[in-house]
PDB file of C-alpha atoms and ligand atoms in Angstrom:
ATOM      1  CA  UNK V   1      -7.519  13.568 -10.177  1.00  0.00           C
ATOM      2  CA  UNK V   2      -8.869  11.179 -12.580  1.00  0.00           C
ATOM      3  CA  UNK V   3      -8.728   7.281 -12.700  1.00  0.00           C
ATOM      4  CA  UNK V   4      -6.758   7.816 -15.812  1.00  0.00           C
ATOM      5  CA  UNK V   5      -4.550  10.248 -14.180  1.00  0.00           C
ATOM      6  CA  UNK V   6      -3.919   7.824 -11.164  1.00  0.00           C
ATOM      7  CA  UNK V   7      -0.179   7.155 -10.744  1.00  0.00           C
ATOM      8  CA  UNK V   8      -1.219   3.785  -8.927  1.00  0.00           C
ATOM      9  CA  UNK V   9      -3.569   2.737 -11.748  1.00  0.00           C
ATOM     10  CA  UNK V  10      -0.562   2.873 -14.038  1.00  0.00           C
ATOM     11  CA  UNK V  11       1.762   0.970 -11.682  1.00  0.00           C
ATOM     12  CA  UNK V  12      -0.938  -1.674 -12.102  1.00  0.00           C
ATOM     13  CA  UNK V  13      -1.191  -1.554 -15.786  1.00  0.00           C
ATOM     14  CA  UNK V  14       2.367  -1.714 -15.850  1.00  0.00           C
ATOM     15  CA  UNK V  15       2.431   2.090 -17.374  1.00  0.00           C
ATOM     16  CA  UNK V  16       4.639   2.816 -14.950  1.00  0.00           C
ATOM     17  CA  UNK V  17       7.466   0.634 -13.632  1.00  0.00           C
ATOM     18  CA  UNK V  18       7.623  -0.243  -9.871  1.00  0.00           C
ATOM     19  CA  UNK V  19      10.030  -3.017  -8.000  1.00  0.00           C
ATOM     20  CA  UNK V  20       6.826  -5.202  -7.397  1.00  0.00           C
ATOM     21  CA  UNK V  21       7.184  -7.941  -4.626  1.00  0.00           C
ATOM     22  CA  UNK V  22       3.906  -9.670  -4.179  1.00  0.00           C
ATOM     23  CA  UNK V  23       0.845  -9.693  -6.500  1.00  0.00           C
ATOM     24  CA  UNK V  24      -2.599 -11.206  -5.176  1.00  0.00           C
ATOM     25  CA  UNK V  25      -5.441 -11.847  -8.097  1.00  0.00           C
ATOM     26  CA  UNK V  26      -7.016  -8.483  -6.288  1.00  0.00           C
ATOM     27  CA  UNK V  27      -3.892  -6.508  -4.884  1.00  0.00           C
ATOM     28  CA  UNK V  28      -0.214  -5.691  -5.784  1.00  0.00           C
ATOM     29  CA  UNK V  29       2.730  -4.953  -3.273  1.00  0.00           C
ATOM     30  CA  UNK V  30       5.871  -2.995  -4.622  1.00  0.00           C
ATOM     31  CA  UNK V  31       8.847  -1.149  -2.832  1.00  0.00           C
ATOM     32  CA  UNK V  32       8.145   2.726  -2.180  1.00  0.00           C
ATOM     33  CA  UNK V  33      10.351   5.078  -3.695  1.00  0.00           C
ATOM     34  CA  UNK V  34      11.346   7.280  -1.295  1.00  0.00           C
ATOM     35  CA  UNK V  35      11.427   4.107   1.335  1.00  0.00           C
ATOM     36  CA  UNK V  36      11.322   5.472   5.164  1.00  0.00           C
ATOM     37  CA  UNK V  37      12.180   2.032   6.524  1.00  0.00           C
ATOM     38  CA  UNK V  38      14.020  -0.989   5.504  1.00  0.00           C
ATOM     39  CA  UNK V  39      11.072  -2.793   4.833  1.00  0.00           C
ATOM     40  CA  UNK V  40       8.944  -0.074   3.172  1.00  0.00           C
ATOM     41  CA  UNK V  41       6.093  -1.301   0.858  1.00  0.00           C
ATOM     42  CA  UNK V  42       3.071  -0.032  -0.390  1.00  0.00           C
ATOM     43  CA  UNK V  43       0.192  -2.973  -0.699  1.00  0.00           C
ATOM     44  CA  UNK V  44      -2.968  -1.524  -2.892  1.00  0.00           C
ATOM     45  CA  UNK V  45      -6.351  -2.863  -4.759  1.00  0.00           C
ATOM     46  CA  UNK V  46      -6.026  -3.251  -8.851  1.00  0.00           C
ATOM     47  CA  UNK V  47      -9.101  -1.621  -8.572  1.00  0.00           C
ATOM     48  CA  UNK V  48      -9.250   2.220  -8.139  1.00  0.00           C
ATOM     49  CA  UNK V  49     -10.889   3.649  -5.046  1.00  0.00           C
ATOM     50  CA  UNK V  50      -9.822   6.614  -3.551  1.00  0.00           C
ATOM     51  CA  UNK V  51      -9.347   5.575   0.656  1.00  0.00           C
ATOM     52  CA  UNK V  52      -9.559   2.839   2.590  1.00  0.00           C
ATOM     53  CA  UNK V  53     -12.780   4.273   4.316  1.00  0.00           C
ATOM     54  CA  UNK V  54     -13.905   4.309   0.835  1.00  0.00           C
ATOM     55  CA  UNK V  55     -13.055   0.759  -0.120  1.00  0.00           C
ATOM     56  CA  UNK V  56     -14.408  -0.326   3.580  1.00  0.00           C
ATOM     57  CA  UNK V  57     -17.611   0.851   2.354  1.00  0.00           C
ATOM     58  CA  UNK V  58     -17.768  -0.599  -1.187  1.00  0.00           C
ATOM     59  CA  UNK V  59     -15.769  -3.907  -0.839  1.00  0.00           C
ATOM     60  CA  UNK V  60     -14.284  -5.128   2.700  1.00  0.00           C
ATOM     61  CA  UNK V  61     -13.134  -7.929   1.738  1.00  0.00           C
ATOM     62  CA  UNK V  62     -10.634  -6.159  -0.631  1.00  0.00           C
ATOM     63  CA  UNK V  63      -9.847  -4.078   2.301  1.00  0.00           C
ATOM     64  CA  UNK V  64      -9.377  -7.129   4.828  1.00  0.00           C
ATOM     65  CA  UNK V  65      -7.182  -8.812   1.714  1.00  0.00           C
ATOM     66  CA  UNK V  66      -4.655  -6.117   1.601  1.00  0.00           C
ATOM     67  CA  UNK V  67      -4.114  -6.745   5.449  1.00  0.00           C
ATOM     68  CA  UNK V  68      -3.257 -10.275   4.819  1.00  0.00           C
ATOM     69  CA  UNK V  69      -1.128  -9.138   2.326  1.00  0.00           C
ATOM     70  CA  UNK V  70       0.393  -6.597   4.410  1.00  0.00           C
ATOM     71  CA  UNK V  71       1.686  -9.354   6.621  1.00  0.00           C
ATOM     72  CA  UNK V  72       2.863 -11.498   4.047  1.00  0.00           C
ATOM     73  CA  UNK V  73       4.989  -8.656   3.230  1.00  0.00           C
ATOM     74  CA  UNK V  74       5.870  -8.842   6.646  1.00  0.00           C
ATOM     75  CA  UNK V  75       6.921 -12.595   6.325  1.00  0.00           C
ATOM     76  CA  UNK V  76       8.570 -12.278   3.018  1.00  0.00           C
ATOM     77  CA  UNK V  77      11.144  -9.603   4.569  1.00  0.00           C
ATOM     78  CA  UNK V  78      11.495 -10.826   7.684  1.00  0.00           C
ATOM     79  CA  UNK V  79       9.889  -7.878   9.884  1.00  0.00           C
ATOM     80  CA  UNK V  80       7.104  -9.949  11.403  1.00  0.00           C
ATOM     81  CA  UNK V  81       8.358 -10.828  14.066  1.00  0.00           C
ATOM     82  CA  UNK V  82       9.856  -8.183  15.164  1.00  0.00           C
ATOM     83  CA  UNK V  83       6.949  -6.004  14.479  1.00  0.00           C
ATOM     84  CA  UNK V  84       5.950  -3.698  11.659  1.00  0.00           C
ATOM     85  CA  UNK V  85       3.376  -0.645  11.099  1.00  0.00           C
ATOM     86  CA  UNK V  86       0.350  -0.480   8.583  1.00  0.00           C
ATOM     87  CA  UNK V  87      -0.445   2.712   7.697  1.00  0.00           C
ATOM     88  CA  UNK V  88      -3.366   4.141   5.541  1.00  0.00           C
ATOM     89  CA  UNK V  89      -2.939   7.762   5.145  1.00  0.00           C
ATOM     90  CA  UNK V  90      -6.266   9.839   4.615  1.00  0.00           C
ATOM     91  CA  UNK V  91      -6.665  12.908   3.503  1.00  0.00           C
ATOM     92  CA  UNK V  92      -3.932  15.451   2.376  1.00  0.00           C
ATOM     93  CA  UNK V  93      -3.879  16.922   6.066  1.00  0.00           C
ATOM     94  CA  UNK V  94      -2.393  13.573   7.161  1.00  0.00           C
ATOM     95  CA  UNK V  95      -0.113  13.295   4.403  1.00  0.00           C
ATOM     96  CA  UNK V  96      -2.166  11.491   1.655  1.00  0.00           C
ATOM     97  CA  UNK V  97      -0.534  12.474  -2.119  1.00  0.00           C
ATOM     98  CA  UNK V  98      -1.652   9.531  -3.917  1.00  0.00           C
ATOM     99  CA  UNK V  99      -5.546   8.779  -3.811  1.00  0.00           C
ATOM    100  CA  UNK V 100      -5.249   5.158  -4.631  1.00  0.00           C
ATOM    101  CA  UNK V 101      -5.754   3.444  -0.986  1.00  0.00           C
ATOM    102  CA  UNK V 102      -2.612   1.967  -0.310  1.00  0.00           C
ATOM    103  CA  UNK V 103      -1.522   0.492   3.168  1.00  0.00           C
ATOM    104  CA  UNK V 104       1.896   1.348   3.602  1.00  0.00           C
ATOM    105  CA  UNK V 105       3.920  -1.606   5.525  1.00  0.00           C
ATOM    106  CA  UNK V 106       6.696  -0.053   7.465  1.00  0.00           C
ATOM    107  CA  UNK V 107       9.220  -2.060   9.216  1.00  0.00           C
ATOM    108  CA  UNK V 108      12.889  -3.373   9.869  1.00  0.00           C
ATOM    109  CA  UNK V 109      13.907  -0.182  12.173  1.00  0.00           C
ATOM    110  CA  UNK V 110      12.668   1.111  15.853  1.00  0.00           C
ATOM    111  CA  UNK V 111       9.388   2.625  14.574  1.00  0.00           C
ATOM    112  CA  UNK V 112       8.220   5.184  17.496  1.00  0.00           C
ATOM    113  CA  UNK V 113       4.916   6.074  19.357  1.00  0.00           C
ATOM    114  CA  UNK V 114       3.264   8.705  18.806  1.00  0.00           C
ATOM    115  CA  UNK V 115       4.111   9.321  15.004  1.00  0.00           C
ATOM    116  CA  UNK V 116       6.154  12.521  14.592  1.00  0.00           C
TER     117      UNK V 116
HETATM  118  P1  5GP M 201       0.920   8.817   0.667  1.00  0.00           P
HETATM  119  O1  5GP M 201       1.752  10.061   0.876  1.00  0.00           O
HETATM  120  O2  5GP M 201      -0.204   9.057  -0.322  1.00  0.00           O
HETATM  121  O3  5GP M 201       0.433   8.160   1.934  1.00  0.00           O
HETATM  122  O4  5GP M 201       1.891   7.729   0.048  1.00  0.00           O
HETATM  123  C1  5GP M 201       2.297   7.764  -1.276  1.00  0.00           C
HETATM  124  C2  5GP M 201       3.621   7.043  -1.333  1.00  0.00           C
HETATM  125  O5  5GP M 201       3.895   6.740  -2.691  1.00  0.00           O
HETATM  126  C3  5GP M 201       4.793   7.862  -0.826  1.00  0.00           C
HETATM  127  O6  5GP M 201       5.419   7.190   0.272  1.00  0.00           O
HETATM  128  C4  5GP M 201       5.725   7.987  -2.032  1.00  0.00           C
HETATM  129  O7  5GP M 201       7.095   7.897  -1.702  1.00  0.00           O
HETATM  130  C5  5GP M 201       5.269   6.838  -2.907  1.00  0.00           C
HETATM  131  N1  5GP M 201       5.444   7.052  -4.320  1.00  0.00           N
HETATM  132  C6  5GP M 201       5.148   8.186  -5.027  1.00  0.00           C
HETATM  133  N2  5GP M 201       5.402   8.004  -6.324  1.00  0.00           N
HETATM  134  C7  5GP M 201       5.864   6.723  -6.463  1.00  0.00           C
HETATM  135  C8  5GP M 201       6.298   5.954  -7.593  1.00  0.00           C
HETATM  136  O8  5GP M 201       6.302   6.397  -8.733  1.00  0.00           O
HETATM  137  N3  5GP M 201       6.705   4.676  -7.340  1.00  0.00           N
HETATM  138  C9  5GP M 201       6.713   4.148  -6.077  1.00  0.00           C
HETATM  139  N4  5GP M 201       7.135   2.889  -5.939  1.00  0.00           N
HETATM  140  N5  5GP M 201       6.307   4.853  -4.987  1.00  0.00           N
HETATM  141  C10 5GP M 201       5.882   6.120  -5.186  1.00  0.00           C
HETATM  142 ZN1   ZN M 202      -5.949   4.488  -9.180  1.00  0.00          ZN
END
């Protein structure tokens, strides 16, 4: 898949509507679609890289930002204290579809260990 083809890189360009919740000068947080928790949001880099190994290696400073914002997604629902889940999927074998990193914050329900 191509930048141009990215389905995140045209949430960010506004291309493609989302339910957007936060937005950082670097990163944007917006409801997922098919939510699998209360509180499930998807916090990712305007920029386009591919995984979060990825964007460790090239910037990880963006990577460390979209764990702050992960909590204050946390905060701003109320899940925080109660606990929630950050989740980067990588690679298709672990259920990746969209390669645009994106941490997915998952709270607001019992969230069990290990993860079926
Ligand atoms: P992945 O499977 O790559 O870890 O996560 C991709 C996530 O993006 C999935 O949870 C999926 O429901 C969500 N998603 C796919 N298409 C859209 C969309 O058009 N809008 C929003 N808000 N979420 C999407
Ligand atoms: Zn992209």
């Amino acid at each position: 898949m191509t930048e141009q083809d990215c389905l995140f890189c045209k949430i960010v360009s506004g291309e493609v509507p989302a339910d957007v919740m936060r937005e950082s000068d670097r990163t944007i947080a917006f409801r997922d679609i098919n939510p699998q928790a209360p509180t499930h949001v998807l916090v990712i880099p305007r920029e386009h890289h591919p995984t979060a190994a990825a964007l460790a290696s090239s910037d990880g400073d963006l990577l460390a930002e979209l764990i702050r914002e992960a909590h204050r997604v946390a905060v701003a629902d109320g899940v925080d204290e109660t606990g929630y889940r950050v989740v980067f999927n990588t690679g298709s074998g672990a259920g990746q579809t969209v390669f645009h990193v994106h941490a997915h914050v998952l709270g607001g329900r019992g969230l069990g260990w290990p993860p079926g």
